[in-house]
JSON list of C-alpha atoms and ligand atoms in Angstrom, two decimals:
[
{"chain": "M", "resi": 1, "resn": "MET", "atom": "CA", "xyz": [127.79, -137.61, -197.29]},
{"chain": "M", "resi": 2, "resn": "LYS", "atom": "CA", "xyz": [125.07, -135.57, -195.99]},
{"chain": "M", "resi": 3, "resn": "GLU", "atom": "CA", "xyz": [123.72, -136.90, -192.65]},
{"chain": "M", "resi": 4, "resn": "MET", "atom": "CA", "xyz": [120.19, -138.02, -192.99]},
{"chain": "M", "resi": 5, "resn": "ARG", "atom": "CA", "xyz": [117.67, -135.97, -190.90]},
{"chain": "M", "resi": 6, "resn": "TYR", "atom": "CA", "xyz": [115.04, -137.45, -188.72]},
{"chain": "M", "resi": 7, "resn": "LEU", "atom": "CA", "xyz": [111.62, -137.99, -190.34]},
{"chain": "M", "resi": 8, "resn": "THR", "atom": "CA", "xyz": [109.01, -137.53, -187.75]},
{"chain": "M", "resi": 9, "resn": "PHE", "atom": "CA", "xyz": [105.61, -139.02, -187.54]},
{"chain": "M", "resi": 10, "resn": "ALA", "atom": "CA", "xyz": [102.64, -137.73, -185.46]},
{"chain": "M", "resi": 11, "resn": "LEU", "atom": "CA", "xyz": [100.10, -140.49, -184.79]},
{"chain": "M", "resi": 12, "resn": "THR", "atom": "CA", "xyz": [96.65, -140.28, -183.38]},
{"chain": "M", "resi": 13, "resn": "LYS", "atom": "CA", "xyz": [96.59, -141.82, -179.74]},
{"chain": "M", "resi": 14, "resn": "GLY", "atom": "CA", "xyz": [94.42, -144.92, -179.32]},
{"chain": "M", "resi": 15, "resn": "ARG", "atom": "CA", "xyz": [93.23, -147.36, -181.82]},
{"chain": "M", "resi": 16, "resn": "LEU", "atom": "CA", "xyz": [94.29, -145.44, -184.64]},
{"chain": "M", "resi": 17, "resn": "ALA", "atom": "CA", "xyz": [97.96, -145.39, -183.59]},
{"chain": "M", "resi": 18, "resn": "ASP", "atom": "CA", "xyz": [97.77, -149.13, -183.00]},
{"chain": "M", "resi": 19, "resn": "LYS", "atom": "CA", "xyz": [96.55, -149.81, -186.65]},
{"chain": "M", "resi": 20, "resn": "THR", "atom": "CA", "xyz": [98.95, -147.22, -188.02]},
{"chain": "M", "resi": 21, "resn": "LEU", "atom": "CA", "xyz": [102.03, -148.86, -186.29]},
{"chain": "M", "resi": 22, "resn": "GLU", "atom": "CA", "xyz": [100.70, -152.40, -187.58]},
{"chain": "M", "resi": 23, "resn": "ARG", "atom": "CA", "xyz": [100.70, -151.06, -191.12]},
{"chain": "M", "resi": 24, "resn": "LEU", "atom": "CA", "xyz": [104.05, -149.38, -190.75]},
{"chain": "M", "resi": 25, "resn": "ASN", "atom": "CA", "xyz": [105.58, -152.46, -189.31]},
{"chain": "M", "resi": 26, "resn": "LYS", "atom": "CA", "xyz": [104.31, -154.47, -192.51]},
{"chain": "M", "resi": 27, "resn": "ILE", "atom": "CA", "xyz": [106.45, -152.12, -194.53]},
{"chain": "M", "resi": 28, "resn": "GLY", "atom": "CA", "xyz": [109.54, -152.47, -192.47]},
{"chain": "M", "resi": 29, "resn": "ILE", "atom": "CA", "xyz": [109.07, -149.25, -190.48]},
{"chain": "M", "resi": 30, "resn": "THR", "atom": "CA", "xyz": [109.38, -150.36, -186.87]},
{"chain": "M", "resi": 31, "resn": "CYS", "atom": "CA", "xyz": [110.08, -148.48, -183.52]},
{"chain": "M", "resi": 32, "resn": "SER", "atom": "CA", "xyz": [110.79, -151.06, -180.62]},
{"chain": "M", "resi": 33, "resn": "GLU", "atom": "CA", "xyz": [110.77, -148.27, -178.01]},
{"chain": "M", "resi": 34, "resn": "MET", "atom": "CA", "xyz": [106.95, -147.70, -178.67]},
{"chain": "M", "resi": 35, "resn": "GLU", "atom": "CA", "xyz": [106.08, -151.30, -177.73]},
{"chain": "M", "resi": 36, "resn": "ASP", "atom": "CA", "xyz": [106.49, -150.68, -174.03]},
{"chain": "M", "resi": 37, "resn": "LYS", "atom": "CA", "xyz": [102.87, -149.58, -173.23]},
{"chain": "M", "resi": 38, "resn": "THR", "atom": "CA", "xyz": [103.86, -148.56, -169.78]},
{"chain": "M", "resi": 39, "resn": "SER", "atom": "CA", "xyz": [106.24, -146.14, -170.87]},
{"chain": "M", "resi": 40, "resn": "ARG", "atom": "CA", "xyz": [105.51, -142.37, -170.23]},
{"chain": "M", "resi": 41, "resn": "LYS", "atom": "CA", "xyz": [107.95, -141.33, -172.83]},
{"chain": "M", "resi": 42, "resn": "LEU", "atom": "CA", "xyz": [106.57, -138.85, -175.43]},
{"chain": "M", "resi": 43, "resn": "ILE", "atom": "CA", "xyz": [108.99, -139.24, -178.16]},
{"chain": "M", "resi": 44, "resn": "PHE", "atom": "CA", "xyz": [110.16, -142.55, -179.69]},
{"chain": "M", "resi": 45, "resn": "VAL", "atom": "CA", "xyz": [113.04, -142.99, -181.78]},
{"chain": "M", "resi": 46, "resn": "ASN", "atom": "CA", "xyz": [114.48, -145.46, -184.28]},
{"chain": "M", "resi": 47, "resn": "GLU", "atom": "CA", "xyz": [118.21, -144.39, -184.65]},
{"chain": "M", "resi": 48, "resn": "GLU", "atom": "CA", "xyz": [118.95, -146.75, -187.40]},
{"chain": "M", "resi": 49, "resn": "GLU", "atom": "CA", "xyz": [116.37, -145.54, -189.80]},
{"chain": "M", "resi": 50, "resn": "LYS", "atom": "CA", "xyz": [116.56, -142.03, -188.46]},
{"chain": "M", "resi": 51, "resn": "LEU", "atom": "CA", "xyz": [112.70, -141.87, -187.51]},
{"chain": "M", "resi": 52, "resn": "LYS", "atom": "CA", "xyz": [110.79, -140.27, -184.57]},
{"chain": "M", "resi": 53, "resn": "PHE", "atom": "CA", "xyz": [107.30, -140.96, -183.56]},
{"chain": "M", "resi": 54, "resn": "PHE", "atom": "CA", "xyz": [105.05, -139.20, -181.17]},
{"chain": "M", "resi": 55, "resn": "LEU", "atom": "CA", "xyz": [101.36, -139.61, -180.17]},
{"chain": "M", "resi": 56, "resn": "ALA", "atom": "CA", "xyz": [98.86, -136.71, -180.03]},
{"chain": "M", "resi": 57, "resn": "LYS", "atom": "CA", "xyz": [95.26, -136.13, -179.73]},
{"chain": "M", "resi": 58, "resn": "GLY", "atom": "CA", "xyz": [93.50, -136.33, -183.09]},
{"chain": "M", "resi": 59, "resn": "PRO", "atom": "CA", "xyz": [92.74, -132.51, -183.71]},
{"chain": "M", "resi": 60, "resn": "ASP", "atom": "CA", "xyz": [96.38, -131.60, -182.90]},
{"chain": "M", "resi": 61, "resn": "VAL", "atom": "CA", "xyz": [97.87, -133.98, -185.60]},
{"chain": "M", "resi": 62, "resn": "PRO", "atom": "CA", "xyz": [97.13, -131.65, -188.43]},
{"chain": "M", "resi": 63, "resn": "THR", "atom": "CA", "xyz": [98.71, -128.73, -186.39]},
{"chain": "M", "resi": 64, "resn": "TYR", "atom": "CA", "xyz": [101.96, -130.37, -185.77]},
{"chain": "M", "resi": 65, "resn": "VAL", "atom": "CA", "xyz": [102.26, -131.38, -189.56]},
{"chain": "M", "resi": 66, "resn": "GLU", "atom": "CA", "xyz": [101.31, -127.69, -190.57]},
{"chain": "M", "resi": 67, "resn": "HIS", "atom": "CA", "xyz": [103.83, -126.34, -188.61]},
{"chain": "M", "resi": 68, "resn": "GLY", "atom": "CA", "xyz": [106.65, -128.78, -189.58]},
{"chain": "M", "resi": 69, "resn": "ALA", "atom": "CA", "xyz": [106.83, -130.34, -185.92]},
{"chain": "M", "resi": 70, "resn": "ALA", "atom": "CA", "xyz": [105.92, -133.55, -187.64]},
{"chain": "M", "resi": 71, "resn": "ASP", "atom": "CA", "xyz": [106.70, -134.36, -191.28]},
{"chain": "M", "resi": 72, "resn": "ILE", "atom": "CA", "xyz": [104.07, -136.96, -191.49]},
{"chain": "M", "resi": 73, "resn": "GLY", "atom": "CA", "xyz": [100.64, -137.50, -189.68]},
{"chain": "M", "resi": 74, "resn": "VAL", "atom": "CA", "xyz": [98.02, -139.92, -189.53]},
{"chain": "M", "resi": 75, "resn": "THR", "atom": "CA", "xyz": [94.39, -139.05, -188.26]},
{"chain": "M", "resi": 76, "resn": "GLY", "atom": "CA", "xyz": [90.83, -139.32, -189.50]},
{"chain": "M", "resi": 77, "resn": "LYS", "atom": "CA", "xyz": [89.29, -137.60, -192.50]},
{"chain": "M", "resi": 78, "resn": "ASP", "atom": "CA", "xyz": [86.80, -135.97, -190.06]},
{"chain": "M", "resi": 79, "resn": "ILE", "atom": "CA", "xyz": [89.57, -134.31, -188.26]},
{"chain": "M", "resi": 80, "resn": "ILE", "atom": "CA", "xyz": [91.38, -133.31, -191.36]},
{"chain": "M", "resi": 81, "resn": "MET", "atom": "CA", "xyz": [88.11, -131.61, -192.68]},
{"chain": "M", "resi": 82, "resn": "GLU", "atom": "CA", "xyz": [87.39, -130.04, -189.56]},
{"chain": "M", "resi": 83, "resn": "GLU", "atom": "CA", "xyz": [90.84, -128.52, -188.75]},
{"chain": "M", "resi": 84, "resn": "ASN", "atom": "CA", "xyz": [91.23, -127.40, -192.48]},
{"chain": "M", "resi": 85, "resn": "ARG", "atom": "CA", "xyz": [95.07, -127.03, -192.23]},
{"chain": "M", "resi": 86, "resn": "SER", "atom": "CA", "xyz": [97.49, -126.29, -195.10]},
{"chain": "M", "resi": 87, "resn": "ILE", "atom": "CA", "xyz": [98.86, -129.81, -195.37]},
{"chain": "M", "resi": 88, "resn": "TYR", "atom": "CA", "xyz": [98.94, -132.44, -198.17]},
{"chain": "M", "resi": 89, "resn": "GLU", "atom": "CA", "xyz": [96.47, -135.42, -197.80]},
{"chain": "M", "resi": 90, "resn": "VAL", "atom": "CA", "xyz": [98.34, -138.09, -199.58]},
{"chain": "M", "resi": 91, "resn": "LEU", "atom": "CA", "xyz": [96.83, -141.58, -198.82]},
{"chain": "M", "resi": 92, "resn": "ASP", "atom": "CA", "xyz": [93.65, -143.21, -197.72]},
{"chain": "M", "resi": 93, "resn": "LEU", "atom": "CA", "xyz": [94.83, -145.90, -195.17]},
{"chain": "M", "resi": 94, "resn": "GLY", "atom": "CA", "xyz": [91.55, -147.84, -195.44]},
{"chain": "M", "resi": 95, "resn": "PHE", "atom": "CA", "xyz": [91.12, -148.50, -191.75]},
{"chain": "M", "resi": 96, "resn": "GLY", "atom": "CA", "xyz": [89.04, -146.47, -189.05]},
{"chain": "M", "resi": 97, "resn": "LYS", "atom": "CA", "xyz": [86.24, -146.53, -191.58]},
{"chain": "M", "resi": 98, "resn": "CYS", "atom": "CA", "xyz": [82.89, -144.92, -190.31]},
{"chain": "M", "resi": 99, "resn": "ARG", "atom": "CA", "xyz": [80.44, -142.22, -191.80]},
{"chain": "M", "resi": 100, "resn": "MET", "atom": "CA", "xyz": [79.84, -138.54, -190.96]},
{"chain": "M", "resi": 101, "resn": "CYS", "atom": "CA", "xyz": [76.04, -138.35, -190.48]},
{"chain": "M", "resi": 102, "resn": "ILE", "atom": "CA", "xyz": [73.07, -136.15, -189.73]},
{"chain": "M", "resi": 103, "resn": "CYS", "atom": "CA", "xyz": [71.16, -138.06, -186.88]},
{"chain": "M", "resi": 104, "resn": "GLY", "atom": "CA", "xyz": [68.18, -137.64, -184.85]},
{"chain": "M", "resi": 105, "resn": "PHE", "atom": "CA", "xyz": [64.68, -138.93, -184.01]},
{"chain": "M", "resi": 106, "resn": "LYS", "atom": "CA", "xyz": [62.96, -140.13, -187.02]},
{"chain": "M", "resi": 107, "resn": "GLU", "atom": "CA", "xyz": [60.36, -137.35, -186.70]},
{"chain": "M", "resi": 108, "resn": "ALA", "atom": "CA", "xyz": [63.16, -134.69, -187.29]},
{"chain": "M", "resi": 109, "resn": "ALA", "atom": "CA", "xyz": [63.77, -136.03, -190.85]},
{"chain": "M", "resi": 110, "resn": "GLU", "atom": "CA", "xyz": [60.98, -133.64, -191.92]},
{"chain": "M", "resi": 111, "resn": "LEU", "atom": "CA", "xyz": [62.96, -130.70, -190.71]},
{"chain": "M", "resi": 112, "resn": "LEU", "atom": "CA", "xyz": [65.67, -131.49, -193.19]},
{"chain": "M", "resi": 113, "resn": "THR", "atom": "CA", "xyz": [63.27, -131.24, -196.15]},
{"chain": "M", "resi": 114, "resn": "HIS", "atom": "CA", "xyz": [62.91, -127.52, -195.98]},
{"chain": "M", "resi": 115, "resn": "HIS", "atom": "CA", "xyz": [65.05, -124.41, -195.31]},
{"chain": "M", "resi": 116, "resn": "GLU", "atom": "CA", "xyz": [63.80, -123.37, -191.99]},
{"chain": "M", "resi": 117, "resn": "MET", "atom": "CA", "xyz": [66.36, -122.79, -189.27]},
{"chain": "M", "resi": 118, "resn": "ILE", "atom": "CA", "xyz": [67.32, -125.88, -187.13]},
{"chain": "M", "resi": 119, "resn": "ARG", "atom": "CA", "xyz": [69.57, -126.48, -184.22]},
{"chain": "M", "resi": 120, "resn": "VAL", "atom": "CA", "xyz": [72.62, -128.95, -184.92]},
{"chain": "M", "resi": 121, "resn": "ALA", "atom": "CA", "xyz": [74.64, -130.10, -182.10]},
{"chain": "M", "resi": 122, "resn": "THR", "atom": "CA", "xyz": [78.26, -131.44, -183.12]},
{"chain": "M", "resi": 123, "resn": "LYS", "atom": "CA", "xyz": [81.86, -131.68, -182.34]},
{"chain": "M", "resi": 124, "resn": "TYR", "atom": "CA", "xyz": [82.47, -130.84, -185.98]},
{"chain": "M", "resi": 125, "resn": "PRO", "atom": "CA", "xyz": [80.98, -127.14, -186.46]},
{"chain": "M", "resi": 126, "resn": "ARG", "atom": "CA", "xyz": [83.06, -126.60, -189.76]},
{"chain": "M", "resi": 127, "resn": "ILE", "atom": "CA", "xyz": [81.71, -129.73, -191.43]},
{"chain": "M", "resi": 128, "resn": "ALA", "atom": "CA", "xyz": [78.24, -129.05, -190.04]},
{"chain": "M", "resi": 129, "resn": "ARG", "atom": "CA", "xyz": [78.18, -125.55, -191.33]},
{"chain": "M", "resi": 130, "resn": "ASP", "atom": "CA", "xyz": [79.65, -126.50, -194.82]},
{"chain": "M", "resi": 131, "resn": "TYR", "atom": "CA", "xyz": [77.07, -129.32, -195.35]},
{"chain": "M", "resi": 132, "resn": "PHE", "atom": "CA", "xyz": [73.99, -127.30, -194.37]},
{"chain": "M", "resi": 133, "resn": "HIS", "atom": "CA", "xyz": [75.11, -124.06, -196.02]},
{"chain": "M", "resi": 134, "resn": "ASN", "atom": "CA", "xyz": [76.75, -125.17, -199.07]},
{"chain": "M", "resi": 135, "resn": "LYS", "atom": "CA", "xyz": [75.07, -128.53, -199.87]},
{"chain": "M", "resi": 136, "resn": "LYS", "atom": "CA", "xyz": [71.54, -128.11, -198.35]},
{"chain": "M", "resi": 137, "resn": "PHE", "atom": "CA", "xyz": [71.07, -124.15, -198.41]},
{"chain": "M", "resi": 138, "resn": "GLN", "atom": "CA", "xyz": [69.63, -124.41, -194.98]},
{"chain": "M", "resi": 139, "resn": "THR", "atom": "CA", "xyz": [70.19, -122.10, -192.17]},
{"chain": "M", "resi": 140, "resn": "VAL", "atom": "CA", "xyz": [71.39, -123.72, -188.99]},
{"chain": "M", "resi": 141, "resn": "ASP", "atom": "CA", "xyz": [72.15, -122.77, -185.45]},
{"chain": "M", "resi": 142, "resn": "ILE", "atom": "CA", "xyz": [75.40, -124.69, -184.69]},
{"chain": "M", "resi": 143, "resn": "ILE", "atom": "CA", "xyz": [75.94, -125.81, -180.98]},
{"chain": "M", "resi": 144, "resn": "LYS", "atom": "CA", "xyz": [79.43, -127.02, -180.45]},
{"chain": "M", "resi": 145, "resn": "LEU", "atom": "CA", "xyz": [79.82, -129.94, -177.97]},
{"chain": "M", "resi": 146, "resn": "ASN", "atom": "CA", "xyz": [82.82, -131.92, -176.94]},
{"chain": "M", "resi": 147, "resn": "GLY", "atom": "CA", "xyz": [81.56, -135.56, -176.71]},
{"chain": "M", "resi": 148, "resn": "SER", "atom": "CA", "xyz": [78.29, -137.61, -176.09]},
{"chain": "M", "resi": 149, "resn": "ILE", "atom": "CA", "xyz": [76.68, -135.76, -178.92]},
{"chain": "M", "resi": 150, "resn": "GLU", "atom": "CA", "xyz": [73.83, -138.11, -178.93]},
{"chain": "M", "resi": 151, "resn": "LEU", "atom": "CA", "xyz": [72.58, -136.69, -175.76]},
{"chain": "M", "resi": 152, "resn": "ALA", "atom": "CA", "xyz": [71.67, -133.29, -177.47]},
{"chain": "M", "resi": 153, "resn": "PRO", "atom": "CA", "xyz": [68.49, -134.24, -179.14]},
{"chain": "M", "resi": 154, "resn": "ILE", "atom": "CA", "xyz": [67.46, -136.48, -176.34]},
{"chain": "M", "resi": 155, "resn": "VAL", "atom": "CA", "xyz": [67.68, -133.67, -173.72]},
{"chain": "M", "resi": 156, "resn": "GLY", "atom": "CA", "xyz": [66.15, -131.07, -176.27]},
{"chain": "M", "resi": 157, "resn": "LEU", "atom": "CA", "xyz": [69.37, -129.08, -176.82]},
{"chain": "M", "resi": 158, "resn": "SER", "atom": "CA", "xyz": [69.26, -129.68, -180.67]},
{"chain": "M", "resi": 159, "resn": "ASP", "atom": "CA", "xyz": [66.87, -130.93, -183.46]},
{"chain": "M", "resi": 160, "resn": "VAL", "atom": "CA", "xyz": [69.66, -133.06, -185.01]},
{"chain": "M", "resi": 161, "resn": "ILE", "atom": "CA", "xyz": [73.22, -133.95, -184.58]},
{"chain": "M", "resi": 162, "resn": "CYS", "atom": "CA", "xyz": [76.09, -134.11, -186.95]},
{"chain": "M", "resi": 163, "resn": "ASP", "atom": "CA", "xyz": [78.44, -136.93, -185.65]},
{"chain": "M", "resi": 164, "resn": "ILE", "atom": "CA", "xyz": [80.38, -140.02, -186.54]},
{"chain": "M", "resi": 165, "resn": "VAL", "atom": "CA", "xyz": [78.61, -143.20, -187.04]},
{"chain": "M", "resi": 166, "resn": "GLU", "atom": "CA", "xyz": [80.63, -146.48, -186.82]},
{"chain": "M", "resi": 167, "resn": "THR", "atom": "CA", "xyz": [78.54, -149.47, -185.88]},
{"chain": "M", "resi": 168, "resn": "GLY", "atom": "CA", "xyz": [75.27, -147.42, -185.21]},
{"chain": "M", "resi": 169, "resn": "THR", "atom": "CA", "xyz": [75.02, -148.90, -181.73]},
{"chain": "M", "resi": 170, "resn": "THR", "atom": "CA", "xyz": [75.04, -145.78, -179.98]},
{"chain": "M", "resi": 171, "resn": "LEU", "atom": "CA", "xyz": [72.13, -144.39, -182.15]},
{"chain": "M", "resi": 172, "resn": "ARG", "atom": "CA", "xyz": [70.09, -147.50, -181.79]},
{"chain": "M", "resi": 173, "resn": "GLU", "atom": "CA", "xyz": [70.41, -147.73, -178.09]},
{"chain": "M", "resi": 174, "resn": "ASN", "atom": "CA", "xyz": [69.22, -144.29, -177.71]},
{"chain": "M", "resi": 175, "resn": "GLY", "atom": "CA", "xyz": [66.35, -144.48, -180.22]},
{"chain": "M", "resi": 176, "resn": "LEU", "atom": "CA", "xyz": [68.15, -142.38, -182.77]},
{"chain": "M", "resi": 177, "resn": "SER", "atom": "CA", "xyz": [68.75, -142.85, -186.36]},
{"chain": "M", "resi": 178, "resn": "VAL", "atom": "CA", "xyz": [70.80, -141.74, -189.38]},
{"chain": "M", "resi": 179, "resn": "LEU", "atom": "CA", "xyz": [68.76, -139.35, -191.20]},
{"chain": "M", "resi": 180, "resn": "GLU", "atom": "CA", "xyz": [71.36, -138.35, -194.02]},
{"chain": "M", "resi": 181, "resn": "GLU", "atom": "CA", "xyz": [74.89, -139.18, -194.79]},
{"chain": "M", "resi": 182, "resn": "VAL", "atom": "CA", "xyz": [77.48, -136.34, -195.08]},
{"chain": "M", "resi": 183, "resn": "CYS", "atom": "CA", "xyz": [80.64, -138.27, -196.20]},
{"chain": "M", "resi": 184, "resn": "PRO", "atom": "CA", "xyz": [82.57, -141.39, -195.57]},
{"chain": "M", "resi": 185, "resn": "ILE", "atom": "CA", "xyz": [85.40, -141.19, -193.17]},
{"chain": "M", "resi": 186, "resn": "SER", "atom": "CA", "xyz": [88.68, -143.15, -192.88]},
{"chain": "M", "resi": 187, "resn": "ALA", "atom": "CA", "xyz": [92.28, -142.77, -191.63]},
{"chain": "M", "resi": 188, "resn": "ARG", "atom": "CA", "xyz": [94.43, -140.67, -193.75]},
{"chain": "M", "resi": 189, "resn": "MET", "atom": "CA", "xyz": [98.10, -139.94, -194.06]},
{"chain": "M", "resi": 190, "resn": "VAL", "atom": "CA", "xyz": [98.96, -136.22, -194.16]},
{"chain": "M", "resi": 191, "resn": "VAL", "atom": "CA", "xyz": [102.30, -134.61, -195.00]},
{"chain": "M", "resi": 192, "resn": "ASN", "atom": "CA", "xyz": [103.90, -131.07, -194.30]},
{"chain": "M", "resi": 193, "resn": "GLN", "atom": "CA", "xyz": [104.21, -129.15, -197.53]},
{"chain": "M", "resi": 194, "resn": "VAL", "atom": "CA", "xyz": [107.86, -128.35, -197.09]},
{"chain": "M", "resi": 195, "resn": "SER", "atom": "CA", "xyz": [108.86, -131.80, -196.09]},
{"chain": "M", "resi": 196, "resn": "MET", "atom": "CA", "xyz": [106.95, -133.18, -199.14]},
{"chain": "M", "resi": 197, "resn": "ARG", "atom": "CA", "xyz": [109.56, -131.18, -201.29]},
{"chain": "M", "resi": 198, "resn": "MET", "atom": "CA", "xyz": [112.59, -131.55, -199.04]},
{"chain": "M", "resi": 199, "resn": "GLU", "atom": "CA", "xyz": [112.34, -135.24, -198.34]},
{"chain": "M", "resi": 200, "resn": "ALA", "atom": "CA", "xyz": [110.44, -136.24, -201.40]},
{"chain": "M", "resi": 201, "resn": "GLU", "atom": "CA", "xyz": [112.25, -139.54, -202.02]},
{"chain": "M", "resi": 202, "resn": "ARG", "atom": "CA", "xyz": [111.97, -140.91, -198.52]},
{"chain": "M", "resi": 203, "resn": "ILE", "atom": "CA", "xyz": [108.32, -139.77, -198.27]},
{"chain": "M", "resi": 204, "resn": "ARG", "atom": "CA", "xyz": [107.18, -141.13, -201.54]},
{"chain": "M", "resi": 205, "resn": "LYS", "atom": "CA", "xyz": [108.93, -144.42, -200.81]},
{"chain": "M", "resi": 206, "resn": "ILE", "atom": "CA", "xyz": [106.71, -144.73, -197.73]},
{"chain": "M", "resi": 207, "resn": "ILE", "atom": "CA", "xyz": [103.64, -143.71, -199.56]},
{"chain": "M", "resi": 208, "resn": "ASN", "atom": "CA", "xyz": [104.14, -146.22, -202.32]},
{"chain": "M", "resi": 209, "resn": "ALA", "atom": "CA", "xyz": [104.94, -149.17, -199.84]},
{"chain": "M", "resi": 210, "resn": "LEU", "atom": "CA", "xyz": [101.82, -148.31, -197.79]},
{"chain": "M", "resi": 211, "resn": "ARG", "atom": "CA", "xyz": [99.70, -148.13, -201.03]},
{"chain": "M", "resi": 212, "resn": "LYS", "atom": "CA", "xyz": [100.61, -151.63, -201.84]},
{"chain": "Z", "resi": 1, "resn": "PRP", "atom": "C1", "xyz": [81.84, -141.61, -181.35]},
{"chain": "Z", "resi": 1, "resn": "PRP", "atom": "C2", "xyz": [80.75, -140.90, -181.96]},
{"chain": "Z", "resi": 1, "resn": "PRP", "atom": "C3", "xyz": [79.59, -141.70, -181.59]},
{"chain": "Z", "resi": 1, "resn": "PRP", "atom": "C4", "xyz": [80.00, -143.21, -181.57]},
{"chain": "Z", "resi": 1, "resn": "PRP", "atom": "C5", "xyz": [79.60, -143.85, -182.70]},
{"chain": "Z", "resi": 1, "resn": "PRP", "atom": "O1", "xyz": [82.03, -141.29, -180.04]},
{"chain": "Z", "resi": 1, "resn": "PRP", "atom": "O2", "xyz": [80.75, -139.57, -181.50]},
{"chain": "Z", "resi": 1, "resn": "PRP", "atom": "O3", "xyz": [79.13, -141.17, -180.28]},
{"chain": "Z", "resi": 1, "resn": "PRP", "atom": "O4", "xyz": [81.55, -142.90, -181.43]},
{"chain": "Z", "resi": 1, "resn": "PRP", "atom": "O5", "xyz": [79.97, -145.28, -182.61]},
{"chain": "Z", "resi": 1, "resn": "PRP", "atom": "P1", "xyz": [79.01, -146.43, -182.89]},
{"chain": "Z", "resi": 1, "resn": "PRP", "atom": "O6", "xyz": [78.33, -146.02, -184.05]},
{"chain": "Z", "resi": 1, "resn": "PRP", "atom": "O7", "xyz": [79.92, -147.57, -183.08]},
{"chain": "Z", "resi": 1, "resn": "PRP", "atom": "O8", "xyz": [78.06, -146.53, -181.72]},
{"chain": "Z", "resi": 1, "resn": "PRP", "atom": "P2", "xyz": [83.29, -141.40, -179.16]},
{"chain": "Z", "resi": 1, "resn": "PRP", "atom": "O9", "xyz": [83.32, -142.99, -178.69]},
{"chain": "Z", "resi": 1, "resn": "PRP", "atom": "O10", "xyz": [84.58, -141.03, -179.90]},
{"chain": "Z", "resi": 1, "resn": "PRP", "atom": "O11", "xyz": [82.93, -140.70, -177.97]},
{"chain": "Z", "resi": 1, "resn": "PRP", "atom": "P3", "xyz": [82.68, -139.00, -177.75]},
{"chain": "Z", "resi": 1, "resn": "PRP", "atom": "O12", "xyz": [81.57, -138.68, -178.75]},
{"chain": "Z", "resi": 1, "resn": "PRP", "atom": "O13", "xyz": [82.04, -139.05, -176.38]},
{"chain": "Z", "resi": 1, "resn": "PRP", "atom": "O14", "xyz": [83.73, -138.34, -177.98]}
]
């Protein structure tokens, strides 16, 4: 009999990885090596089931999956849209829910009602550009930031921001509001296109179990 090859999972470091492992545990996919939170190991193996797991920064998950360094990945829809990789998005896992929104001071709402150029600060230039160019037909100057996006309108760097809103607390505490919603976000499972064919049976089994 042909020996089973390893199926490799790339998970997004942090809360999303914890939730993903919780969900995988429920369908019998476990990795005891990962339970030791003090470990500095990078790859975790379940020899019996021939599974490997590693943790990566969200934006790197689609990269690993596209290149086949991981067969399966779990990350946010925001990252999948922004990275725009050649991978299959196979399942909405339903957790990590939030919204991609255009936010700013209430007075900035008026700037979104016509087509004049505005400045938009964001960690997601592709999503912001697509929304303004293709949905709103508005010319925008995109300013790429790497975090604390809410600062931008406050210090006068941009008119509005395109960012993730979860509880809305960051906006509220800084006098900002949601002006428009771009799309809902949640954690998604993605699969390498070749793996989906070569390991179809094992991967489909996992997808079906998680769907239930
Ligand atoms: C995210 C997002 C908002 C905040 C929204 O930031 O960019 O700033 O969370 O959450 P809330 O609606 O519950 O307040 P994150 O914590 O990832 O930090 P960063 O933007 O500095 O990367």
